[in-house]
Coordinates of C-alpha atoms in Angstrom, one line a residue:
M1415 CA -65.7 -207.3 129.0
S1416 CA -64.4 -209.2 126.0
A1417 CA -62.3 -207.6 123.3
R1418 CA -65.1 -208.7 120.8
A1419 CA -67.7 -206.7 122.7
T1420 CA -65.4 -203.8 123.3
T1421 CA -64.3 -203.3 119.7
A1422 CA -68.0 -202.4 118.6
I1423 CA -68.0 -199.2 120.2
A1424 CA -68.3 -196.2 117.8
P1425 CA -65.2 -195.2 116.0
I1426 CA -63.3 -192.1 117.7
A1427 CA -61.3 -190.0 115.3
P1428 CA -57.8 -190.8 115.6
A1429 CA -55.4 -188.1 117.8
P1430 CA -54.1 -185.5 115.5
S1431 CA -50.2 -186.6 116.3
P1432 CA -50.3 -190.0 118.0
A1433 CA -48.1 -190.6 120.7
G1434 CA -45.0 -192.7 120.6
T1435 CA -45.3 -196.5 121.6
R1436 CA -43.7 -196.1 125.0
S1437 CA -45.8 -192.8 125.8
R1438 CA -49.0 -194.9 124.7
G1439 CA -48.1 -197.8 126.7
I1440 CA -47.8 -195.7 129.8
A1441 CA -51.1 -194.1 129.0
L1442 CA -52.6 -197.7 128.6
G1443 CA -51.3 -198.1 132.1
V1444 CA -52.7 -195.1 133.4
I1445 CA -56.3 -195.8 132.1
A1446 CA -55.9 -199.5 133.2
T1447 CA -55.3 -198.1 136.7
G1448 CA -58.2 -196.1 136.9
L1449 CA -60.3 -199.2 136.1
L1450 CA -58.3 -201.2 138.6
M1451 CA -59.3 -198.7 141.4
T1452 CA -62.9 -199.1 140.3
V1453 CA -62.9 -202.6 140.3
L1454 CA -60.9 -203.2 143.5
D1455 CA -63.0 -200.6 145.2
G1456 CA -66.1 -202.9 144.2
S1457 CA -64.9 -206.2 145.6
I1458 CA -62.3 -204.8 148.5
V1459 CA -65.3 -203.5 150.6
T1460 CA -67.4 -206.8 150.4
V1461 CA -65.1 -208.7 152.8
A1462 CA -64.7 -205.6 155.2
M1463 CA -68.5 -204.9 155.6
P1464 CA -69.0 -207.1 159.1
A1465 CA -66.0 -205.0 160.3
I1466 CA -67.4 -201.6 159.1
Q1467 CA -71.0 -202.8 160.6
N1468 CA -69.5 -203.6 164.0
D1469 CA -67.1 -200.4 164.3
L1470 CA -69.6 -197.8 163.1
G1471 CA -72.9 -199.5 164.3
F1472 CA -74.7 -200.0 160.9
T1473 CA -78.2 -201.9 160.8
P1474 CA -78.2 -205.2 158.4
A1475 CA -80.3 -202.9 155.9
G1476 CA -78.3 -199.8 156.4
L1477 CA -75.0 -201.6 155.8
S1478 CA -76.1 -202.2 152.3
W1479 CA -75.7 -198.4 151.5
V1480 CA -72.1 -198.7 151.9
V1481 CA -72.4 -200.6 148.5
N1482 CA -75.5 -198.9 147.1
A1483 CA -74.4 -195.3 147.6
Y1484 CA -71.5 -196.0 145.4
L1485 CA -73.4 -197.9 142.9
I1486 CA -76.2 -195.6 142.5
A1487 CA -73.8 -192.3 142.2
F1488 CA -71.6 -194.7 139.7
G1489 CA -74.7 -196.0 137.5
G1490 CA -76.6 -192.6 137.5
L1491 CA -73.9 -190.4 136.5
L1492 CA -72.1 -192.7 133.7
L1493 CA -74.2 -191.2 130.8
L1494 CA -73.8 -187.8 131.8
S1495 CA -70.2 -188.1 132.5
G1496 CA -69.6 -189.6 128.9
R1497 CA -71.5 -186.8 127.3
L1498 CA -69.5 -184.2 129.5
G1499 CA -66.4 -185.9 128.6
D1500 CA -67.3 -185.3 124.9
L1501 CA -68.1 -181.8 125.5
I1502 CA -65.3 -180.6 127.7
G1503 CA -62.4 -183.0 126.8
R1504 CA -62.1 -186.7 127.8
K1505 CA -58.5 -186.1 129.4
R1506 CA -60.1 -183.3 131.5
M1507 CA -62.8 -185.6 132.6
F1508 CA -60.5 -188.5 133.6
L1509 CA -58.3 -186.2 135.6
A1510 CA -61.4 -184.7 137.5
G1511 CA -62.9 -188.1 138.1
T1512 CA -59.6 -189.5 139.4
A1513 CA -59.1 -186.4 141.7
V1514 CA -62.8 -186.8 143.1
F1515 CA -62.3 -190.6 143.8
T1516 CA -59.1 -190.2 145.5
A1517 CA -60.1 -187.3 147.6
A1518 CA -63.4 -189.4 148.5
S1519 CA -61.3 -192.4 149.4
L1520 CA -59.4 -190.2 151.8
L1521 CA -62.9 -189.2 153.4
A1522 CA -64.3 -192.8 153.5
G1523 CA -61.0 -194.0 155.2
A1524 CA -61.6 -191.1 158.0
A1525 CA -65.1 -191.8 158.6
G1526 CA -66.2 -192.1 162.0
S1527 CA -70.2 -192.6 161.3
P1528 CA -72.1 -194.2 158.7
A1529 CA -73.6 -190.9 157.7
L1530 CA -70.0 -189.7 156.8
L1531 CA -69.2 -193.1 155.0
I1532 CA -72.0 -193.1 153.2
T1533 CA -71.3 -189.6 151.9
A1534 CA -67.8 -190.8 151.0
R1535 CA -69.0 -193.8 149.1
F1536 CA -71.5 -191.5 147.0
L1537 CA -68.5 -189.1 146.2
Q1538 CA -66.4 -192.2 145.2
G1539 CA -68.9 -193.5 142.9
A1540 CA -69.2 -190.1 141.1
G1541 CA -65.5 -190.1 140.7
S1542 CA -65.6 -193.4 139.2
A1543 CA -68.3 -192.6 137.0
M1544 CA -66.3 -189.5 135.5
A1545 CA -63.3 -191.2 135.1
S1546 CA -64.6 -194.9 133.6
A1547 CA -67.1 -193.2 131.1
V1548 CA -64.3 -191.6 129.0
G1549 CA -61.4 -194.0 130.0
L1550 CA -62.1 -196.5 127.0
G1551 CA -62.8 -193.7 124.9
I1552 CA -59.3 -192.3 125.1
L1553 CA -57.9 -195.7 124.6
V1554 CA -59.5 -196.3 121.5
T1555 CA -58.2 -192.8 120.5
L1556 CA -54.7 -193.8 121.2
F1557 CA -54.6 -197.3 119.6
T1558 CA -55.9 -196.8 116.1
E1559 CA -54.3 -200.1 114.5
S1560 CA -56.8 -202.9 114.8
R1561 CA -54.1 -205.4 116.4
E1562 CA -52.7 -202.8 118.7
R1563 CA -56.3 -201.9 119.8
A1564 CA -57.0 -205.4 120.3
R1565 CA -53.9 -205.9 122.6
A1566 CA -54.7 -202.8 124.5
I1567 CA -58.4 -203.9 125.0
A1568 CA -57.0 -207.4 126.4
V1569 CA -55.1 -205.4 128.8
F1570 CA -57.8 -203.4 129.9
S1571 CA -60.2 -206.3 130.2
F1572 CA -57.9 -208.4 132.2
T1573 CA -57.3 -205.6 134.8
G1574 CA -60.9 -205.8 135.3
A1575 CA -60.7 -209.5 135.8
A1576 CA -57.6 -209.5 138.1
G1577 CA -58.9 -206.4 140.1
A1578 CA -62.1 -208.6 141.4
S1579 CA -59.7 -211.4 142.2
I1580 CA -57.1 -209.1 143.9
G1581 CA -60.0 -207.0 145.7
Q1582 CA -61.1 -210.1 147.7
V1583 CA -57.9 -211.1 149.0
L1584 CA -56.4 -207.7 149.5
G1585 CA -59.5 -206.5 151.5
G1586 CA -59.2 -209.4 153.7
I1587 CA -55.6 -208.9 154.5
L1588 CA -55.9 -205.2 154.9
T1589 CA -59.1 -205.5 157.3
D1590 CA -57.2 -208.2 159.4
A1591 CA -54.0 -206.5 159.5
L1592 CA -54.5 -202.8 159.6
G1593 CA -58.3 -202.4 159.9
W1594 CA -61.2 -201.5 157.5
H1595 CA -60.0 -197.8 157.1
W1596 CA -57.1 -199.1 155.0
I1597 CA -59.3 -200.6 152.3
F1598 CA -59.9 -196.9 151.3
F1599 CA -56.7 -195.5 152.2
I1600 CA -55.0 -197.8 149.8
N1601 CA -56.5 -195.8 146.9
L1602 CA -54.4 -192.6 148.1
P1603 CA -50.9 -193.4 146.6
I1604 CA -52.7 -195.2 143.6
G1605 CA -54.8 -192.2 142.6
L1606 CA -52.1 -189.6 143.2
A1607 CA -49.6 -191.8 141.1
A1608 CA -52.4 -192.1 138.2
L1609 CA -53.0 -188.4 138.1
L1610 CA -49.4 -187.4 138.1
V1611 CA -48.7 -189.7 135.1
A1612 CA -52.1 -188.8 133.4
V1613 CA -51.4 -185.3 133.3
R1614 CA -48.2 -185.8 131.2
V1615 CA -49.2 -188.7 128.9
L1616 CA -53.0 -188.6 128.3
P1617 CA -53.5 -186.9 124.8
A1618 CA -55.1 -183.4 124.9
D1619 CA -58.5 -183.0 123.2
R1620 CA -60.9 -180.5 123.2
G1621 CA -64.7 -180.9 122.7
P1622 CA -67.1 -178.3 121.4
G1623 CA -67.7 -177.0 125.0
L1624 CA -70.8 -177.1 127.1
S1625 CA -72.9 -175.4 124.6
G1626 CA -73.3 -178.5 122.8
G1627 CA -76.0 -179.6 125.6
A1628 CA -75.7 -182.2 128.5
D1629 CA -79.4 -182.7 129.6
I1630 CA -78.8 -181.8 133.1
I1631 CA -82.6 -182.2 133.8
G1632 CA -82.5 -185.5 132.4
A1633 CA -79.5 -186.6 134.6
L1634 CA -81.1 -185.3 137.8
L1635 CA -84.4 -187.0 136.8
V1636 CA -82.9 -190.6 136.3
T1637 CA -80.3 -190.2 139.2
A1638 CA -83.2 -189.4 141.7
G1639 CA -85.6 -191.7 140.5
V1640 CA -83.3 -194.6 141.0
M1641 CA -82.0 -193.3 144.4
L1642 CA -85.4 -192.9 145.7
G1643 CA -86.2 -196.6 144.4
I1644 CA -83.3 -198.1 146.0
Y1645 CA -84.0 -196.3 149.3
S1646 CA -87.7 -197.3 149.3
V1647 CA -86.7 -200.8 149.0
V1648 CA -83.7 -200.8 151.6
E1649 CA -86.2 -199.3 154.2
V1650 CA -88.8 -202.2 153.7
E1651 CA -87.2 -203.9 156.8
S1652 CA -88.4 -200.9 159.0
Y1653 CA -91.5 -199.9 157.2
G1654 CA -92.9 -203.1 155.5
W1655 CA -93.7 -203.5 151.8
V1656 CA -97.4 -201.9 151.7
S1657 CA -96.7 -199.2 154.1
A1658 CA -97.3 -195.6 153.2
H1659 CA -93.5 -194.9 153.1
T1660 CA -92.7 -197.8 150.9
L1661 CA -95.3 -197.1 148.3
G1662 CA -95.3 -193.6 148.3
L1663 CA -91.5 -193.4 147.9
G1664 CA -91.7 -196.2 145.3
T1665 CA -94.4 -194.2 143.3
L1666 CA -92.5 -191.0 143.3
A1667 CA -89.4 -192.8 142.0
L1668 CA -91.5 -194.3 139.0
V1669 CA -92.6 -191.0 138.4
L1670 CA -89.3 -189.4 138.1
L1671 CA -88.1 -192.1 135.9
A1672 CA -91.3 -191.8 133.6
L1673 CA -90.5 -187.7 133.6
F1674 CA -87.2 -188.9 132.5
V1675 CA -88.3 -191.2 129.5
V1676 CA -90.6 -188.0 128.5
R1677 CA -87.8 -185.5 128.8
Q1678 CA -85.7 -187.8 126.4
T1679 CA -88.5 -187.7 123.8
T1680 CA -88.5 -183.8 124.0
A1681 CA -84.7 -182.6 124.9
S1682 CA -82.8 -181.2 121.8
A1683 CA -79.7 -183.3 123.4
P1684 CA -81.1 -186.0 125.3
L1685 CA -79.0 -188.1 127.5
L1686 CA -80.5 -191.5 126.2
P1687 CA -82.0 -190.9 122.9
P1688 CA -85.2 -193.1 122.4
R1689 CA -84.1 -194.8 119.3
I1690 CA -81.3 -196.6 121.2
L1691 CA -83.9 -198.9 122.8
A1692 CA -85.8 -199.3 119.4
S1693 CA -83.2 -202.4 118.6
R1694 CA -84.7 -205.6 120.0
S1695 CA -81.2 -207.1 120.8
V1696 CA -80.1 -203.7 122.8
A1697 CA -83.4 -203.8 124.7
G1698 CA -83.3 -207.6 125.4
A1699 CA -79.6 -207.7 126.1
N1700 CA -80.1 -204.9 128.7
L1701 CA -83.0 -206.4 130.1
V1702 CA -81.1 -209.8 130.5
Q1703 CA -78.2 -208.0 132.2
L1704 CA -80.4 -206.1 134.6
L1705 CA -81.9 -209.4 135.9
M1706 CA -78.5 -211.3 135.7
V1707 CA -76.5 -208.8 137.5
A1708 CA -79.2 -207.9 140.3
A1709 CA -78.9 -211.7 141.2
L1710 CA -75.2 -212.3 141.0
F1711 CA -73.8 -209.1 142.6
S1712 CA -75.6 -210.3 146.0
F1713 CA -73.5 -213.5 145.7
Q1714 CA -70.4 -211.5 146.3
I1715 CA -71.8 -209.7 149.2
L1716 CA -74.1 -212.4 150.7
V1717 CA -71.6 -215.2 150.5
A1718 CA -68.9 -213.1 152.3
L1719 CA -71.5 -212.4 154.9
Y1720 CA -72.4 -216.0 155.1
L1721 CA -68.7 -217.0 155.6
Q1722 CA -67.9 -214.6 158.3
Q1723 CA -71.3 -214.6 160.2
V1724 CA -72.2 -218.0 160.0
L1725 CA -69.0 -220.3 159.6
G1726 CA -66.8 -217.8 161.4
Y1727 CA -64.3 -217.2 158.8
G1728 CA -62.0 -214.1 159.1
A1729 CA -61.7 -211.3 156.6
T1730 CA -58.5 -212.9 155.1
A1731 CA -60.1 -216.4 154.8
T1732 CA -63.2 -215.1 153.2
G1733 CA -61.3 -213.4 150.4
L1734 CA -59.2 -216.5 149.9
A1735 CA -62.4 -218.6 149.9
M1736 CA -63.9 -216.6 147.3
L1737 CA -60.7 -216.4 145.0
P1738 CA -61.4 -219.4 143.1
A1739 CA -64.7 -217.7 141.7
A1740 CA -62.8 -214.6 140.7
L1741 CA -60.2 -216.7 138.9
V1742 CA -62.2 -218.8 136.8
I1743 CA -64.3 -216.0 136.0
G1744 CA -61.3 -214.1 134.6
A1745 CA -59.8 -217.1 133.1
V1746 CA -62.8 -217.8 131.2
S1747 CA -64.0 -214.6 130.1
L1748 CA -60.5 -213.9 128.6
G1749 CA -59.3 -217.3 127.5
V1750 CA -62.6 -219.3 126.3
S1751 CA -65.6 -217.1 125.9
A1752 CA -64.7 -215.5 122.6
R1753 CA -63.6 -218.6 120.9
L1754 CA -66.7 -220.5 122.1
S1755 CA -68.9 -217.4 120.8
A1756 CA -66.9 -217.7 117.2
R1757 CA -68.1 -221.1 117.1
F1758 CA -71.5 -221.6 118.6
G1759 CA -72.9 -217.9 118.6
D1760 CA -73.1 -215.6 121.5
R1761 CA -76.7 -216.1 122.3
N1762 CA -75.9 -220.1 123.0
V1763 CA -73.1 -219.3 124.7
L1764 CA -74.9 -216.7 126.8
L1765 CA -77.8 -219.6 127.6
V1766 CA -75.2 -222.1 128.7
G1767 CA -73.5 -219.4 131.0
L1768 CA -77.1 -218.6 132.6
V1769 CA -77.7 -222.3 133.2
L1770 CA -74.4 -222.4 135.4
L1771 CA -75.2 -219.6 137.1
I1772 CA -78.6 -220.7 138.0
G1773 CA -76.9 -223.8 139.5
V1774 CA -74.6 -221.4 141.5
L1775 CA -77.8 -219.7 143.3
G1776 CA -79.5 -222.9 143.3
L1777 CA -76.9 -225.0 145.3
L1778 CA -76.5 -221.9 147.6
A1779 CA -80.1 -221.8 148.4
R1780 CA -79.8 -225.2 150.1
I1781 CA -76.3 -224.6 151.8
P1782 CA -76.3 -226.0 155.1
V1783 CA -75.4 -224.3 158.4
H1784 CA -72.4 -226.2 159.0
A1785 CA -70.9 -226.4 155.5
H1786 CA -67.8 -227.8 154.6
Y1787 CA -65.6 -225.7 152.1
A1788 CA -64.5 -228.6 149.7
T1789 CA -67.8 -230.4 149.1
D1790 CA -70.4 -227.4 149.8
L1791 CA -68.7 -224.2 148.5
L1792 CA -65.9 -225.0 146.1
P1793 CA -68.4 -226.3 143.5
V1794 CA -70.3 -223.3 143.8
M1795 CA -67.3 -221.0 143.2
L1796 CA -66.0 -223.0 140.3
L1797 CA -69.6 -222.9 138.5
A1798 CA -69.2 -219.2 138.7
A1799 CA -67.3 -219.6 135.4
G1800 CA -70.7 -219.2 133.9
F1801 CA -70.3 -215.4 134.4
G1802 CA -67.3 -215.6 132.4
L1803 CA -69.5 -217.1 129.6
A1804 CA -72.3 -214.9 129.9
L1805 CA -71.1 -211.5 130.1
P1806 CA -69.0 -211.1 127.2
A1807 CA -71.4 -212.9 125.1
L1808 CA -74.1 -210.6 126.3
T1809 CA -72.1 -207.5 125.9
T1810 CA -71.5 -208.5 122.3
L1811 CA -75.3 -208.9 121.8
G1812 CA -76.1 -205.6 123.5
M1813 CA -73.7 -204.0 121.2
S1814 CA -74.5 -205.8 117.9
G1815 CA -78.0 -204.2 117.5
A1816 CA -76.8 -200.7 117.4
G1817 CA -75.8 -198.7 114.4
E1818 CA -72.4 -197.1 114.2
E1819 CA -74.0 -193.6 115.1
D1820 CA -75.4 -195.0 118.1
A1821 CA -72.8 -197.6 119.1
G1822 CA -71.0 -195.3 121.8
L1823 CA -74.4 -194.5 123.3
A1824 CA -75.2 -198.3 123.6
S1825 CA -72.2 -199.0 125.4
G1826 CA -72.8 -196.2 128.0
L1827 CA -76.5 -197.7 128.4
F1828 CA -74.9 -201.1 128.9
N1829 CA -72.7 -199.9 131.6
T1830 CA -75.5 -198.0 133.3
T1831 CA -78.0 -201.1 133.4
Q1832 CA -74.9 -202.9 135.0
Q1833 CA -74.6 -200.7 137.8
I1834 CA -78.3 -200.1 138.4
G1835 CA -78.6 -204.0 138.2
M1836 CA -76.0 -204.2 141.0
A1837 CA -77.7 -201.6 143.3
L1838 CA -81.0 -203.0 142.8
G1839 CA -79.9 -206.6 143.7
V1840 CA -78.0 -205.7 146.8
A1841 CA -80.9 -203.6 148.1
V1842 CA -83.6 -206.2 147.3
L1843 CA -81.8 -209.4 148.1
S1844 CA -80.3 -208.0 151.3
T1845 CA -83.6 -206.6 152.6
L1846 CA -85.2 -209.9 152.1
A1847 CA -82.3 -211.9 153.8
A1848 CA -82.6 -209.3 156.7
S1849 CA -86.2 -209.8 157.0
R1850 CA -86.4 -213.5 156.8
T1851 CA -83.7 -213.6 159.5
D1852 CA -85.7 -211.7 161.9
T1853 CA -88.7 -213.7 161.4
L1854 CA -86.7 -217.1 162.1
L1855 CA -85.0 -215.2 165.3
A1856 CA -88.3 -214.3 166.6
G1857 CA -89.6 -218.0 166.0
G1858 CA -86.7 -219.2 168.3
R1859 CA -83.9 -220.4 165.8
S1860 CA -80.5 -219.9 166.6
R1861 CA -78.5 -216.9 165.0
A1862 CA -76.4 -219.3 162.7
E1863 CA -79.7 -221.0 161.5
A1864 CA -81.8 -217.7 161.0
L1865 CA -79.0 -216.0 159.1
T1866 CA -78.5 -219.2 156.9
G1867 CA -82.6 -219.1 156.5
G1868 CA -82.2 -215.5 155.4
Y1869 CA -79.7 -216.3 152.8
H1870 CA -81.4 -219.4 151.4
L1871 CA -84.5 -217.0 150.5
A1872 CA -81.9 -214.4 149.1
F1873 CA -80.4 -216.9 146.9
A1874 CA -83.6 -218.6 145.8
V1875 CA -85.0 -215.3 144.6
G1876 CA -81.7 -214.7 142.8
A1877 CA -82.1 -218.1 141.2
G1878 CA -85.7 -216.9 140.1
L1879 CA -84.2 -213.6 138.5
L1880 CA -81.5 -215.5 136.6
T1881 CA -84.4 -218.2 135.4
A1882 CA -86.2 -214.9 134.0
A1883 CA -83.1 -213.8 132.2
F1884 CA -82.9 -217.3 130.8
L1885 CA -86.3 -217.1 129.4
V1886 CA -85.7 -213.3 128.2
A1887 CA -82.8 -214.4 126.3
L1888 CA -84.4 -217.5 124.7
V1889 CA -87.5 -215.5 123.7
V1890 CA -86.3 -211.9 122.9
L1891 CA -82.7 -212.1 121.8
R1892 CA -82.6 -213.2 118.1
R1893 CA -81.5 -216.8 117.2
P1894 CA -78.4 -217.7 115.6
G1895 CA -78.3 -217.0 111.8
H1896 CA -80.1 -213.6 112.3
R1897 CA -78.2 -210.4 111.9
T1898 CA -77.8 -209.7 115.7
E1899 CA -75.4 -212.6 116.1
A1900 CA -72.9 -211.0 113.8
T1901 CA -70.0 -209.4 115.6
T1902 CA -68.7 -206.1 113.9
S1903 CA -65.3 -205.1 114.5

């Protein structure tokens, strides 16, 4: 997230007695550590998934739930967690979320069955949602002067970019040297240290209490609806797209989501007030993000699987092979994107970023069975810089259409859309790849050829999603010169 996007979040009243510079710096370190654990957990798992599959006996479609369980809990609970933080205190919510995440990491590392690991991953997602939903709010409360706040947000953003890079490499090293269990055990010392320091340095705050309303019913409806929708897609490989199982659960998921929408129009304290989506830029940016993230999060997982299962890379080599993508994304998002947006406008930068990303998945849709890293894969990794252009620009556009009273809710919606897009992308594209692989194997293709053919289909569909995102951005998001393009600070 760019500093320009983040500073659009609704203003929070300064703490009554601001902490000293040193204490605030330590507090920033604690908040950044919480973000680091969340980002690490998302990227560190990808390179260990083949080892997890072999050890615990996951099916190819079932393996996606190692990611999906986390993402669904995280995305489904972000809005509720943010609201609860406002009601009972952000520090209390951050501490509770970090404790839940740390305990769930211990459970995940000790898991001896697919069911136990998926349960632990769901709990990890819940803990991450609780801590992440309030972390940025605490940061903005601590740093009230504009320059200090900008520097703090830069540190926060850099941590996210660095975490993705570290996770790919660290996941490979831990998996090869100690086993996949340690990708979860590594969270224990980090989480415990963060808790001990957070108790002392985070500012105490009190909300109005639960009597202010948290729309529990709305949270249950949207979480259950999304979970059922993802489950019905993941199980397509076993039941088929037009089976009673798939259509029945898919319909039920849509009904639950429709009830959630109705609930938001009648609840006294709705989780997502309908006025948020009345803004063209907010609605358009969230739709673009849903399509973009659905296409790109599978890139991280499917490319890792391709490197290991087709090219025979080890876990460490896979992490190092994907490191250039993470580095260029981080460098572009922090060092280039904001300046380009200031000169050419967020919408234009977003469109250029999407074109680069379409090129990424377009090249991957033609990747050969016997690929050479320097000629076939490194160009793909470098073109991934488009994500570093697209996401900060998209974040600014998504926030710019919301008024001051709705900016915090718009930020929560944007984060939630991102997580749901990740879960949907992994479920749909992984299932398509597995189904295509089975068809090719049944037709007599070798395992490497069948796997590559499955990945080709998934990447081609992802390129189609990105093309749709480009068209939505072109048509729905306002052109330069409209008020939507302005950045508020």
